[in-house]
Amino acid sequence: AQSVTQLGSHVSVSEGALVLLRCNYSSSVPPYLFWYVQYPNQGLQLLLKYTSAATLVKGINGFEAEFKKSETSFHLTKPSAHMSDAAEYFCAVSESGATNKLIFGTGTLLAVQP
Amino acid sequence: ETGVTQSPTHLIKTRGQQVTLRCSSQSGHNTVSWYQQALGQGPQFIFQYYREEENGRGNFPPRFSGLQFPNYSSELNVNALELDDSALYLCASSWDQGSGNTIYFGEGSWLTVV
């Protein structure tokens, strides 16, 4: 079964600093990969999605992620953090097959310090 | 705004009771899935419905059941509630059932079991 590992349950950065949230997946075939953001007391919002069309995926709010097959990674980055980026971020993988099931990591809570 | 709406937003139930949660999918989406997100955890897949049939299920007992209606809206029913069922229940919809289709989440229903 596929799985997702997010290293670092809490990440703190200063406003204007680089944001790097780590995600590694286990899969024997190229998967579909997603990053979602969850603001307090809200549902999940899609940030970006990897579908094998390009290894560097650009998402909303200035975020991007790079798919690296050799490292089985799909890390999320943003060049300059903003206070409004404070939220929980989830990496997810979609199992191949007829069911559109997402397997989520445990999440990374991003704090942005002024 | 994802176009996925859920009701109720919050509810409190007593152990042993039954609960029904409702979801309207985004217009044009024929696939609905449900996830359980316990506090501090990533969402866990409960099941998926495609054109009124369940076509995928996670590791949840049979007391978790669902329905999808001809207009593609959906219900999640949980019988014999246990304290551990306290969680955020997320409904999600997608254009089609297969893996890789972008999944859009609602704001969730917070269930507290006392």
XYZ file of C-alpha atoms in Angstrom:
228
model
C 0.000 0.000 0.000
C 1.147 3.501 -0.717
C 2.061 5.863 2.085
C 3.149 9.440 2.598
C 5.626 10.752 5.140
C 5.807 14.384 6.109
C 8.960 15.236 8.008
C 8.434 17.842 10.691
C 5.040 18.154 12.309
C 5.779 21.807 13.126
C 7.784 24.272 11.042
C 8.369 27.889 12.032
C 9.735 30.549 9.670
C 10.090 34.297 9.738
C 7.973 36.449 7.466
C 9.815 36.816 4.169
C 11.861 33.645 4.653
C 11.847 30.549 2.478
C 9.200 27.953 3.247
C 10.169 24.291 2.761
C 7.764 21.538 3.735
C 8.924 17.985 3.134
C 6.973 15.082 1.723
C 8.165 11.615 0.744
C 5.992 8.946 -0.787
C 6.295 5.230 -1.229
C 5.184 3.948 -4.577
C 6.499 1.537 -7.154
C 4.840 3.448 -9.963
C 4.617 7.192 -10.566
C 1.696 8.349 -8.462
C -0.542 11.373 -8.461
C 0.594 13.722 -5.712
C -1.192 16.605 -4.073
C -0.629 19.347 -1.533
C -3.592 20.667 0.413
C -3.765 23.503 2.938
C -6.122 23.629 5.899
C -6.757 26.885 7.728
C -8.085 26.700 11.307
C -11.560 25.218 11.537
C -11.867 24.889 7.777
C -11.825 22.176 5.146
C -8.980 21.358 2.772
C -8.007 23.618 -0.105
C -6.010 22.286 -3.037
C -2.644 24.025 -3.462
C -1.262 22.014 -6.353
C -1.263 18.632 -8.071
C 1.365 16.521 -9.832
C 0.185 14.445 -12.767
C 3.507 13.664 -14.508
C 3.134 16.438 -17.068
C 5.989 18.420 -15.493
C 8.253 17.791 -12.521
C 7.972 21.359 -11.231
C 4.389 22.175 -10.365
C 3.199 25.683 -9.643
C 0.227 26.176 -7.380
C -1.797 28.927 -5.834
C -0.544 31.604 -3.433
C 3.030 31.401 -4.764
C 3.638 27.793 -3.748
C 5.355 25.225 -5.923
C 6.539 21.651 -5.559
C 9.108 19.565 -7.345
C 8.653 15.872 -8.070
C 11.910 13.944 -7.692
C 11.497 10.306 -8.596
C 15.019 9.342 -7.512
C 14.318 10.678 -4.024
C 10.597 9.748 -3.978
C 9.969 13.281 -2.790
C 7.488 16.044 -3.486
C 8.583 18.936 -1.287
C 6.552 22.135 -1.125
C 8.299 25.499 -1.287
C 7.533 29.197 -1.305
C 10.295 31.784 -1.719
C 8.907 34.293 0.768
C 6.553 33.465 3.617
C 3.605 35.663 4.421
C 1.688 35.800 7.680
C -1.384 34.503 5.868
C 0.493 31.261 5.035
C 0.179 30.091 8.635
C -1.889 26.907 8.389
C -1.588 23.136 8.300
C -0.311 21.559 5.116
C -1.039 18.027 3.978
C 0.708 16.009 1.323
C -1.374 13.268 -0.275
C -0.954 10.503 -2.821
C -3.612 8.979 -5.000
C -3.532 5.232 -5.432
C -3.768 4.137 -9.019
C -6.978 2.360 -9.882
C -10.683 2.877 -10.194
C -11.085 4.520 -6.815
C -10.016 8.122 -6.370
C -8.739 7.524 -2.852
C -6.280 9.935 -1.261
C -3.770 8.808 1.321
C -2.679 11.716 3.465
C 0.388 12.418 5.508
C 0.064 13.494 9.117
C 0.427 17.153 8.229
C 2.860 19.975 8.931
C 1.771 22.985 10.921
C 3.432 26.099 9.543
C 3.908 29.075 11.850
C 5.056 32.412 10.417
C 6.759 34.785 12.835
C 6.671 38.551 12.254
C -15.237 28.160 -2.289
C -15.131 24.630 -3.691
C -18.853 24.244 -4.325
C -19.028 21.311 -1.901
C -21.418 22.026 0.942
C -21.916 20.037 4.114
C -24.439 20.063 6.930
C -24.586 20.337 9.826
C -21.366 22.167 10.621
C -21.281 21.100 14.259
C -23.170 18.535 16.270
C -22.965 16.714 19.579
C -24.203 13.170 20.020
C -24.280 10.668 22.856
C -22.427 7.374 22.702
C -24.631 4.708 21.149
C -26.684 7.125 19.089
C -26.816 7.365 15.308
C -25.848 10.347 13.153
C -26.443 11.398 9.547
C -24.216 13.908 7.804
C -25.126 15.436 4.453
C -23.160 16.678 1.477
C -23.896 18.399 -1.816
C -21.223 17.862 -4.399
C -19.834 20.437 -6.795
C -21.986 20.887 -9.878
C -21.151 18.285 -12.523
C -19.261 15.993 -10.157
C -20.534 12.400 -10.094
C -18.178 11.039 -7.437
C -18.365 11.706 -3.730
C -16.033 10.481 -1.021
C -15.975 10.849 2.738
C -13.000 11.259 5.047
C -12.601 11.247 8.810
C -10.054 13.625 10.329
C -9.327 13.083 13.997
C -7.747 15.916 15.949
C -4.105 16.359 14.971
C -4.261 13.746 12.205
C -4.507 13.679 8.451
C -7.824 12.741 6.856
C -8.596 9.027 6.542
C -10.609 7.679 3.604
C -13.939 6.166 4.629
C -15.541 5.338 1.267
C -16.331 6.599 -2.206
C -19.601 6.633 -4.150
C -19.843 6.756 -7.906
C -23.239 7.011 -9.586
C -25.032 5.848 -6.435
C -22.819 2.795 -5.856
C -20.069 2.382 -3.266
C -16.912 1.580 -5.215
C -14.177 1.861 -2.626
C -13.902 1.606 1.143
C -11.235 2.279 3.733
C -10.636 0.507 7.040
C -13.876 1.480 8.701
C -16.426 -0.887 10.269
C -19.842 -1.552 8.701
C -21.545 0.828 11.126
C -20.194 3.526 8.801
C -22.497 3.541 5.798
C -23.459 5.929 3.082
C -25.769 6.805 0.262
C -25.501 8.735 -2.947
C -28.612 10.133 -4.567
C -29.452 10.639 -8.266
C -28.428 14.298 -8.012
C -25.040 13.044 -6.674
C -25.551 14.454 -3.194
C -24.577 12.091 -0.417
C -25.109 11.050 3.172
C -22.786 9.497 5.711
C -24.464 7.472 8.451
C -22.730 6.269 11.569
C -24.517 3.880 13.908
C -23.722 2.977 17.501
C -21.512 6.009 17.988
C -18.310 5.585 19.984
C -16.225 8.244 21.686
C -13.461 7.704 19.107
C -15.848 8.732 16.346
C -15.391 12.322 17.480
C -13.749 13.993 14.494
C -14.124 16.321 11.547
C -15.940 14.547 8.723
C -15.028 15.832 5.299
C -17.012 15.302 2.148
C -15.258 15.621 -1.174
C -16.320 15.475 -4.787
C -14.559 14.916 -8.083
C -15.386 14.886 -11.773
C -14.961 11.140 -12.052
C -14.141 8.069 -9.997
C -10.658 7.235 -11.234
C -7.400 8.046 -9.498
C -5.821 11.363 -10.253
C -9.044 13.315 -10.584
C -8.810 16.486 -8.536
C -10.768 16.195 -5.316
C -12.529 19.216 -3.836
C -13.374 19.239 -0.155
C -16.183 20.799 1.798
C -15.742 22.679 5.065
C -16.575 19.597 7.103
C -18.925 18.560 9.868
C -17.539 18.544 13.398
C -18.927 15.613 15.362
C -18.447 15.350 19.106
C -19.513 12.143 20.836
C -19.986 12.378 24.593
